[in-house]
XYZ file of N, CA and C in Angstrom:
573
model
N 0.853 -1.186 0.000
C 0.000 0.000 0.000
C 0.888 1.235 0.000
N 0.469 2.726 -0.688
C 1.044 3.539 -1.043
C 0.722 4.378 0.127
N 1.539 4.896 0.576
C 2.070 5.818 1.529
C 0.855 7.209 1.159
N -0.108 7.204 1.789
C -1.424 8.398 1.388
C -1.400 9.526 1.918
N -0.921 10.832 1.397
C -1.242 12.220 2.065
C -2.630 12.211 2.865
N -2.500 13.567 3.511
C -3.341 13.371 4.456
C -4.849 14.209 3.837
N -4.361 14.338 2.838
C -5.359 14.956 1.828
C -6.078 13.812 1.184
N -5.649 13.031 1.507
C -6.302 11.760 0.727
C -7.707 11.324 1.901
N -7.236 11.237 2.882
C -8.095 10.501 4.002
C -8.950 11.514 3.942
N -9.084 12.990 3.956
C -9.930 14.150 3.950
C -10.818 14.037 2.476
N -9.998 13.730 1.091
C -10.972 13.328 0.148
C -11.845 12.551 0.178
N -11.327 11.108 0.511
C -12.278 9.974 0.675
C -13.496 10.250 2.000
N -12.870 11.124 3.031
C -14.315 11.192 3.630
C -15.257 12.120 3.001
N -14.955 13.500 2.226
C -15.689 13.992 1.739
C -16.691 13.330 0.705
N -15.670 12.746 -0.350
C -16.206 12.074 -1.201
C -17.546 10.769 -0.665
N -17.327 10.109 0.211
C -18.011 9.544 1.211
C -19.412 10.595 1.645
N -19.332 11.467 2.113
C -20.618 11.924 3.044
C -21.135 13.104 1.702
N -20.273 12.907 0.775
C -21.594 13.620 -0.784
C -22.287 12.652 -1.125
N -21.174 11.104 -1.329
C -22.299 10.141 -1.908
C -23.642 9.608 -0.490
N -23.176 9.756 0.014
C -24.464 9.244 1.568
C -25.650 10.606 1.198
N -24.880 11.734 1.050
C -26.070 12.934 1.403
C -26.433 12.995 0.163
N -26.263 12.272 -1.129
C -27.094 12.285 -2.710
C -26.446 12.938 -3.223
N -25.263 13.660 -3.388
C -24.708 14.830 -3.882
C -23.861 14.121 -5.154
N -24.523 13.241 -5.803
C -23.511 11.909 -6.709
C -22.067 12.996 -7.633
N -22.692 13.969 -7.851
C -21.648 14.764 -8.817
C -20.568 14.884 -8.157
N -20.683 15.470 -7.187
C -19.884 15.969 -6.207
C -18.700 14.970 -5.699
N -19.610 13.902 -5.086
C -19.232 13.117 -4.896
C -18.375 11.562 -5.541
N -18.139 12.108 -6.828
C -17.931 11.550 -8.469
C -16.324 12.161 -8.615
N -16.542 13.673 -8.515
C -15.224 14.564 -8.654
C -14.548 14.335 -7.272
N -14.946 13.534 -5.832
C -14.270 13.979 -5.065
C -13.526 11.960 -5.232
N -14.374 11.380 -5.448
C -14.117 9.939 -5.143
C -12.885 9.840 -6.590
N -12.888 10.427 -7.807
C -12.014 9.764 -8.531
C -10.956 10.737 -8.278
N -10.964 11.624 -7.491
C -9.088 12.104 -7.347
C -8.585 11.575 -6.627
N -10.136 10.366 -5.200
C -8.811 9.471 -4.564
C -7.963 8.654 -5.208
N -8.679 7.738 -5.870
C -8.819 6.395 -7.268
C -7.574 6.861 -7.689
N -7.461 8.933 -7.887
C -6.146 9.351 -8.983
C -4.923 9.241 -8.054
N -5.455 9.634 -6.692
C -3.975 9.752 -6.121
C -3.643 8.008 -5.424
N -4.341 7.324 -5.178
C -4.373 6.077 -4.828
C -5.307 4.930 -5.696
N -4.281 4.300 -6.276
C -5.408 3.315 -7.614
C -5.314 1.782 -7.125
N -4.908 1.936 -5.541
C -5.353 0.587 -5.256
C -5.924 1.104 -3.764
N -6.815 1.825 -3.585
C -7.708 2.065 -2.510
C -8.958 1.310 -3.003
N -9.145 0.163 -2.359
C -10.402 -0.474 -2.260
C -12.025 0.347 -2.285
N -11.756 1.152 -0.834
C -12.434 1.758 -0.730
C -13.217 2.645 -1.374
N -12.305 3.878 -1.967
C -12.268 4.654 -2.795
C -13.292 3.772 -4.013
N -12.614 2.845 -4.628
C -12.854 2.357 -6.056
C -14.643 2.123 -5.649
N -14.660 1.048 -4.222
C -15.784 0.872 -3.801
C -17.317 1.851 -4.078
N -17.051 3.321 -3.233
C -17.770 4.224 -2.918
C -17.950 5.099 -4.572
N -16.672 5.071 -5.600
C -16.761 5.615 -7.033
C -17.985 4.767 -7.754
N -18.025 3.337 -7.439
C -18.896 2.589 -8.203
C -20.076 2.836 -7.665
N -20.283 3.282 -6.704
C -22.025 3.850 -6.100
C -22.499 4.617 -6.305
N -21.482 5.743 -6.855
C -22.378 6.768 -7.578
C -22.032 6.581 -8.915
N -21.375 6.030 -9.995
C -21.219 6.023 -10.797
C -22.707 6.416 -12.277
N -22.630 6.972 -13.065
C -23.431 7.009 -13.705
C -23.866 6.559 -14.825
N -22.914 5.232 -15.344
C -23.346 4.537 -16.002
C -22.776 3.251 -15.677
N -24.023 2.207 -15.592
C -23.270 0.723 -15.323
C -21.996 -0.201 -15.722
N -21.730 0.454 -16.988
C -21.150 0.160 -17.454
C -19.338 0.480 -16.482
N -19.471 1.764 -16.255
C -18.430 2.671 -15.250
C -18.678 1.658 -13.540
N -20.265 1.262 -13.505
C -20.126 1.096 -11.749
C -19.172 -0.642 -11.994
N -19.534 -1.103 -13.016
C -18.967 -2.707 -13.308
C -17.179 -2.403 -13.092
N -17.014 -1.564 -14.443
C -15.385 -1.209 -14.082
C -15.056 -0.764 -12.636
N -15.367 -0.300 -12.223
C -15.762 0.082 -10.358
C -15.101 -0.982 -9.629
N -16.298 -1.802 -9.633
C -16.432 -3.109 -8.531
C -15.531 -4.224 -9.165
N -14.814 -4.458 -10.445
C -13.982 -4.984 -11.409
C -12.546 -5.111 -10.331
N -12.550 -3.633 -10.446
C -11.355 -3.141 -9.598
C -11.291 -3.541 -8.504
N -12.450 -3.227 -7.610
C -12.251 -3.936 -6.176
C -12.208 -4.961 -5.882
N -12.493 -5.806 -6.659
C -12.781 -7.364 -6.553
C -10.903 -7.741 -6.881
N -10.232 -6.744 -8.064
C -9.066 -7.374 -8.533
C -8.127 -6.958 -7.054
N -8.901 -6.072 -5.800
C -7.750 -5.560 -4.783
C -8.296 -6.316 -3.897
N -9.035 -6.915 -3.854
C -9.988 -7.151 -2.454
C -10.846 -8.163 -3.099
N -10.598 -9.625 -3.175
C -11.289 -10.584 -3.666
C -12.597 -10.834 -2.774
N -12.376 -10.844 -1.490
C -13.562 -11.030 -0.548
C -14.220 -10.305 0.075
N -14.296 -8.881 -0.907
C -15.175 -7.821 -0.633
C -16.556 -8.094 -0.718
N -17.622 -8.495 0.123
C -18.885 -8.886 0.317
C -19.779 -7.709 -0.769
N -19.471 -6.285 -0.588
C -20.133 -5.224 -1.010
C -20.119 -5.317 -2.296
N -18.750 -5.761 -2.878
C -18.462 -5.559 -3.908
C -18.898 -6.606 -5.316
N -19.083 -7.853 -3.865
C -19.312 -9.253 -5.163
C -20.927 -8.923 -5.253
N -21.832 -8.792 -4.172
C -23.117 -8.426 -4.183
C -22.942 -7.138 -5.105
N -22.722 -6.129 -5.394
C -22.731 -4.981 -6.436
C -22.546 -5.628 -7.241
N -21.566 -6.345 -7.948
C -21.443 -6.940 -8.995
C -22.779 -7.601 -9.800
N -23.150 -8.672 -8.773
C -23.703 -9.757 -9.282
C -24.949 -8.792 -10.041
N -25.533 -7.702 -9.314
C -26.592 -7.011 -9.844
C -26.048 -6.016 -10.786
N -25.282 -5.341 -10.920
C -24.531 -4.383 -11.991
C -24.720 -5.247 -13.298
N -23.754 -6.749 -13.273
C -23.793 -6.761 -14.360
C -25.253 -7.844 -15.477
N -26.000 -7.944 -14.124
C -27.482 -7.876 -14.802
C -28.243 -6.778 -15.501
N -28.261 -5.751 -14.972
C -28.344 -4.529 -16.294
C -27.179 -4.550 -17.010
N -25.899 -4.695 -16.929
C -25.011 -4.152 -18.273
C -25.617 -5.298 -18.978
N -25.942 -6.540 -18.868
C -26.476 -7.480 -20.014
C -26.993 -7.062 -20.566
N -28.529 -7.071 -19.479
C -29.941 -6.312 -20.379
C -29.398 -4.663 -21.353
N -28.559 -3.993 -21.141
C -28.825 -2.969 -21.866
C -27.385 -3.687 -23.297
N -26.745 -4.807 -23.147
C -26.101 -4.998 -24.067
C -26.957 -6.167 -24.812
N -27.888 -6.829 -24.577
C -28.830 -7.761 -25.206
C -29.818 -6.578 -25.924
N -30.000 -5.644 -25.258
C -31.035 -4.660 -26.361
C -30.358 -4.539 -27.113
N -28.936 -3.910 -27.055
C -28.302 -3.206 -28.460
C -27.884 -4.224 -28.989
N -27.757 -5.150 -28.886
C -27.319 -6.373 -29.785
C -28.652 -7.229 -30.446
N -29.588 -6.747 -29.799
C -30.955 -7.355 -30.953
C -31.615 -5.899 -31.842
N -30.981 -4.882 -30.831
C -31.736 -3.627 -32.376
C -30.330 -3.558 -33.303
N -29.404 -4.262 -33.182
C -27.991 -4.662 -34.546
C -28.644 -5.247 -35.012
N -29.059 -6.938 -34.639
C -29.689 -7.913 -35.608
C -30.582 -7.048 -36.255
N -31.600 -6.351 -35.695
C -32.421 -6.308 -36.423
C -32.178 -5.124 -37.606
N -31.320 -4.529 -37.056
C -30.859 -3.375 -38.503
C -30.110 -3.632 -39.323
N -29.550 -5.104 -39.062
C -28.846 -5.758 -40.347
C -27.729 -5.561 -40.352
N -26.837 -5.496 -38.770
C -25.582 -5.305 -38.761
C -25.431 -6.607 -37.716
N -25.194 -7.683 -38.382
C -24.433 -8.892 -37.895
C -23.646 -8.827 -36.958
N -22.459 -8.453 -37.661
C -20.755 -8.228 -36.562
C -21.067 -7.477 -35.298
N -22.046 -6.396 -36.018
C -22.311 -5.643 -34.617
C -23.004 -6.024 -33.427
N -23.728 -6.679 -33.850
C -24.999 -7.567 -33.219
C -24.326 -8.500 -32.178
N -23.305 -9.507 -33.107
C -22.188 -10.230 -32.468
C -21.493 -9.886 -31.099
N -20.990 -8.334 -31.787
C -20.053 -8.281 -30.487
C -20.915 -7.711 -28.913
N -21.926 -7.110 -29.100
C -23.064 -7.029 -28.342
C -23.364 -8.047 -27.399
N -23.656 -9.133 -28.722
C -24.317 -10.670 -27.531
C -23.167 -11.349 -27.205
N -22.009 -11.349 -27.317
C -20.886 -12.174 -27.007
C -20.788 -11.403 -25.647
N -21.205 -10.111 -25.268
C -20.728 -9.806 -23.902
C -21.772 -9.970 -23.197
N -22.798 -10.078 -23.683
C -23.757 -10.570 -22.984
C -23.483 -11.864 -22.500
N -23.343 -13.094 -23.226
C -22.835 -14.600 -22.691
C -22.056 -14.664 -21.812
N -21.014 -13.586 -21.757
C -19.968 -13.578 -20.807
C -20.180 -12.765 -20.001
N -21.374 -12.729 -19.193
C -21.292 -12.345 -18.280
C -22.665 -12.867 -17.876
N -23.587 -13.450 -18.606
C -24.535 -14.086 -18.331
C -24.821 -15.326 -19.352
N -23.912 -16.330 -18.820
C -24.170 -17.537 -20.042
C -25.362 -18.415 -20.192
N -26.052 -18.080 -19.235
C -27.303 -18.428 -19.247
C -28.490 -17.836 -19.936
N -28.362 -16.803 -20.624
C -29.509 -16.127 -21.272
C -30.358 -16.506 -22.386
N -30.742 -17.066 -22.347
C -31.522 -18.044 -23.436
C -31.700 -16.799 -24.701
N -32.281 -15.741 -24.189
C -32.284 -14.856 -25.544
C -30.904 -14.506 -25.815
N -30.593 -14.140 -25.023
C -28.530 -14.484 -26.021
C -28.157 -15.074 -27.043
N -28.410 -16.163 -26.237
C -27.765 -17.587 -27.292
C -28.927 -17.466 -28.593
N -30.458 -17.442 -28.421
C -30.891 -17.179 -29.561
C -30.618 -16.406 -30.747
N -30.468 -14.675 -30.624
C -30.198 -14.065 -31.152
C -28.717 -14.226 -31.895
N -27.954 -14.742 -30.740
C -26.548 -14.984 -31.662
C -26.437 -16.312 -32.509
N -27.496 -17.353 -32.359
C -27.615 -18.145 -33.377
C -28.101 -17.666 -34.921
N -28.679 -16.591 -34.632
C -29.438 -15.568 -36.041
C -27.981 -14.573 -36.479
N -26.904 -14.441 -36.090
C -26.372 -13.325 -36.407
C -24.479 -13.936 -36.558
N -24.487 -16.108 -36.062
C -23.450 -16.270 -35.990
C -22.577 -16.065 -37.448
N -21.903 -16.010 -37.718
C -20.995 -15.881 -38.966
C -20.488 -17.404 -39.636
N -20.479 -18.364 -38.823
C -20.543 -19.765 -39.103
C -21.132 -20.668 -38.491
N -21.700 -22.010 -39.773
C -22.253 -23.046 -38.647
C -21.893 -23.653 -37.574
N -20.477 -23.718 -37.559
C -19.944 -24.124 -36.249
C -20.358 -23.226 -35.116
N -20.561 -21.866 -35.369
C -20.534 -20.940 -34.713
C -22.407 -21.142 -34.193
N -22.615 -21.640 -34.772
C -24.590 -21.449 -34.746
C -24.508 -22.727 -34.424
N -24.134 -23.541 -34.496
C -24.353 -25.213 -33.873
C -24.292 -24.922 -32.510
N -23.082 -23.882 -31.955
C -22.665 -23.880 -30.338
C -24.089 -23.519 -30.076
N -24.305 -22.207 -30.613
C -25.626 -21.451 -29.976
C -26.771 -22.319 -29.891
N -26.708 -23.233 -30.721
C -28.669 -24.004 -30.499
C -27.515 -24.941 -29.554
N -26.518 -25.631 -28.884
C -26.337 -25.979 -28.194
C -26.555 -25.754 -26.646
N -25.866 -24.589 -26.645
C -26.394 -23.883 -25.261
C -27.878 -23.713 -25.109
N -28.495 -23.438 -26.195
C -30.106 -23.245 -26.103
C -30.283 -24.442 -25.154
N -30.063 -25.371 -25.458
C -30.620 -27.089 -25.413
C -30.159 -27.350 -24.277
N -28.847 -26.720 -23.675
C -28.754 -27.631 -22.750
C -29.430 -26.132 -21.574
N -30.155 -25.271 -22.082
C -30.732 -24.644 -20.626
C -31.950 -25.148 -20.941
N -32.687 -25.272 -22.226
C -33.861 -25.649 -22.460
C -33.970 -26.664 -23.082
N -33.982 -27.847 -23.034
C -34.082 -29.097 -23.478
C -35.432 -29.080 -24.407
N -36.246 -28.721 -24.447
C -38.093 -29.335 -25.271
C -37.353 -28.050 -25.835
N -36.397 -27.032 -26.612
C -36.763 -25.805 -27.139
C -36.378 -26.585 -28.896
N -37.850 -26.600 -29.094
C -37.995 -26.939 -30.745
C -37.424 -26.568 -31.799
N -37.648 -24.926 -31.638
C -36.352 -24.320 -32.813
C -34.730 -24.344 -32.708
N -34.399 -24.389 -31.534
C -32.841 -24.902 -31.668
C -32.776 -26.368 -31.968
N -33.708 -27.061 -31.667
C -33.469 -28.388 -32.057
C -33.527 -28.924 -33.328
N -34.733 -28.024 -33.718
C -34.704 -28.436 -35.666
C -33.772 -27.587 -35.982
N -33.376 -26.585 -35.890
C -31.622 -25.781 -36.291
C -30.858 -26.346 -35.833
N -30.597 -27.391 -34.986
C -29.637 -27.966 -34.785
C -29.393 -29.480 -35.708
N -30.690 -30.023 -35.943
C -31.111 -31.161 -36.779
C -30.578 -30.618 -38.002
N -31.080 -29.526 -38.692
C -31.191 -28.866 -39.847
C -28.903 -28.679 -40.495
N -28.371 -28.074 -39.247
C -27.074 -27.835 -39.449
C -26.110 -29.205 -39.861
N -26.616 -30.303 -38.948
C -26.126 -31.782 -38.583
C -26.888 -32.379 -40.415
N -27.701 -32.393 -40.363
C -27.953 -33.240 -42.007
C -27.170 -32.176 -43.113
N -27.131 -30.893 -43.136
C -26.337 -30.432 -44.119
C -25.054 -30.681 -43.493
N -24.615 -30.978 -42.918
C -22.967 -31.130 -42.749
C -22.469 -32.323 -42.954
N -23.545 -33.319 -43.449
C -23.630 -35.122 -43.462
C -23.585 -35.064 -44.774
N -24.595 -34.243 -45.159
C -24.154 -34.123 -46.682
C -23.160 -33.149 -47.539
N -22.829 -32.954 -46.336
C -21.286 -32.154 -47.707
C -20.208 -32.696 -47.043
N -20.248 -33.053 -46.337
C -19.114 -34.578 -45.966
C -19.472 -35.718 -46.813
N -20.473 -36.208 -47.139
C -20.841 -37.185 -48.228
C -20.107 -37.051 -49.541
N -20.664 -35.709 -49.734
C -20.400 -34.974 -51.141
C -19.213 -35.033 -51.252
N -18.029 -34.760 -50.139
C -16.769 -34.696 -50.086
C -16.185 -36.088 -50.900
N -16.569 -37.107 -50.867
C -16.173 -38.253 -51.024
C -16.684 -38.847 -52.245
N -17.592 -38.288 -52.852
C -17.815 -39.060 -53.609
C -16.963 -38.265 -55.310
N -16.677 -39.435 -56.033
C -15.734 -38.910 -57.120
C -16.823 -38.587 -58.263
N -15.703 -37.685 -59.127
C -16.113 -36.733 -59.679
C -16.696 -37.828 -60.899
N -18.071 -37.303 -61.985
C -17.720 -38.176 -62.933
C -17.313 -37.720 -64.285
N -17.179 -38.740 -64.616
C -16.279 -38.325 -66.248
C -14.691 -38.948 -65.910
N -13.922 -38.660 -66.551
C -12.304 -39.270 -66.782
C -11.498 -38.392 -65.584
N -11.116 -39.281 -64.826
C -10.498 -39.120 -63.593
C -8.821 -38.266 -64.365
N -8.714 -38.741 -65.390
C -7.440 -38.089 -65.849
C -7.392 -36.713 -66.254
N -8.908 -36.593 -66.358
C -8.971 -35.496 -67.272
C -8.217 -33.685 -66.404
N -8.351 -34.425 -65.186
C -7.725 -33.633 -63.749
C -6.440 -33.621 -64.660
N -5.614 -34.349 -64.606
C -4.142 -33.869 -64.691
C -3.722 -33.698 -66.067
N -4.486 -33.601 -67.518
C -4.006 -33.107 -68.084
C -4.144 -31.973 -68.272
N -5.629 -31.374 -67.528
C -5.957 -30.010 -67.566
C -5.170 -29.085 -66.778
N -3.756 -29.517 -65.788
C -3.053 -28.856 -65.336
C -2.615 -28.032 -65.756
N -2.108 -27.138 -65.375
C -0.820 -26.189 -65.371
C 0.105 -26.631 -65.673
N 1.072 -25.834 -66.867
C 2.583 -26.356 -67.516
C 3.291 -25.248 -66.763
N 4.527 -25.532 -66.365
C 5.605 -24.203 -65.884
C 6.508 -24.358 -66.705
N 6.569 -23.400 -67.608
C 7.569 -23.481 -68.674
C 8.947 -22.710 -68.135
């Protein structure tokens, strides 16, 4: 731990009794000059993520405290609910992508959604509509299936992926017809 002016202990309480008395602004400018002059004050990082004004900021917050202070009670409980809205507001913008016809974008949307809630059944849906490959869309009706077992449409998309991949593995094998030679004289000469 870093050796803290005594201006520091006077910030963090200020910063402290703006965020208690609602004063979040205030208390925003006073909590991140502790964070500036001390970036491994638990505390500090703690009390920044409570007023923070976008979830996205209170997650990076409690991120931090968790990386200084693994068995911060405040911090794993903040978490667990923080990053249930950052989902929900990254599952919206990743289904108004799908739906405006930006794939990749859509993608990188619901991929942070999974990772941080791999359980989201509309997750995994939407990113089965927007994967970039079947391998990539096989996983997704996978996960569907194994949170929802009876879920019909991942199962016939999953049926549906498995018989086309039987048949172009089939296809793979079977020879061409006409004159098998006709391959190597139609080669390339290197003169």
């Amino acid at each position: 731990m870093t050796s803290q002016p005594q201006d520091f202990h006077q910030l963090l309480r200020q910063g402290i009794a703006a965020a208690r008395a609602g004063q979040r602004a205030q208390a925003r400018a006073l909590l991140a000059r502790v964070v500036q002059l001390d970036a491994n004050s638990a505390q500090g990082w703690l009390w920044l993520a409570s007023v923070a004004e976008k979830p996205l900021e209170q997650e990076a917050c409690l991120k931090r405290v968790l990386a200084l202070d693994p068995d911060n009670a405040s911090a794993r409980k903040g978490i667990a609910a923080v990053q249930k809205r950052v989902a929900g507001i990254l599952l919206d913008a990743g289904i108004a992508a799908a739906q405006a016809g930006e794939p990749a974008r859509a993608r990188e949307f619901l991929m942070q959604v999974v990772e941080r809630d791999d359980e989201s059944l509309t997750a995994w849906f939407w990113l089965s509509r927007v994967a970039d490959s079947s391998e990539d869309q096989e996983i997704c009706f996978e996960n569907i299936l194994a949170l929802d077992p009876v879920n019909a449409e991942a199962r016939q998309g999953l049926e549906v992926l498995r018989q086309a991949r039987e048949a172009a593995m089939a296809n793979l094998w079977e020879s061409p017809v006409g004159d098998d030679d006709a391959l190597f004289r139609s080669a390339p000469t290197f003169a």
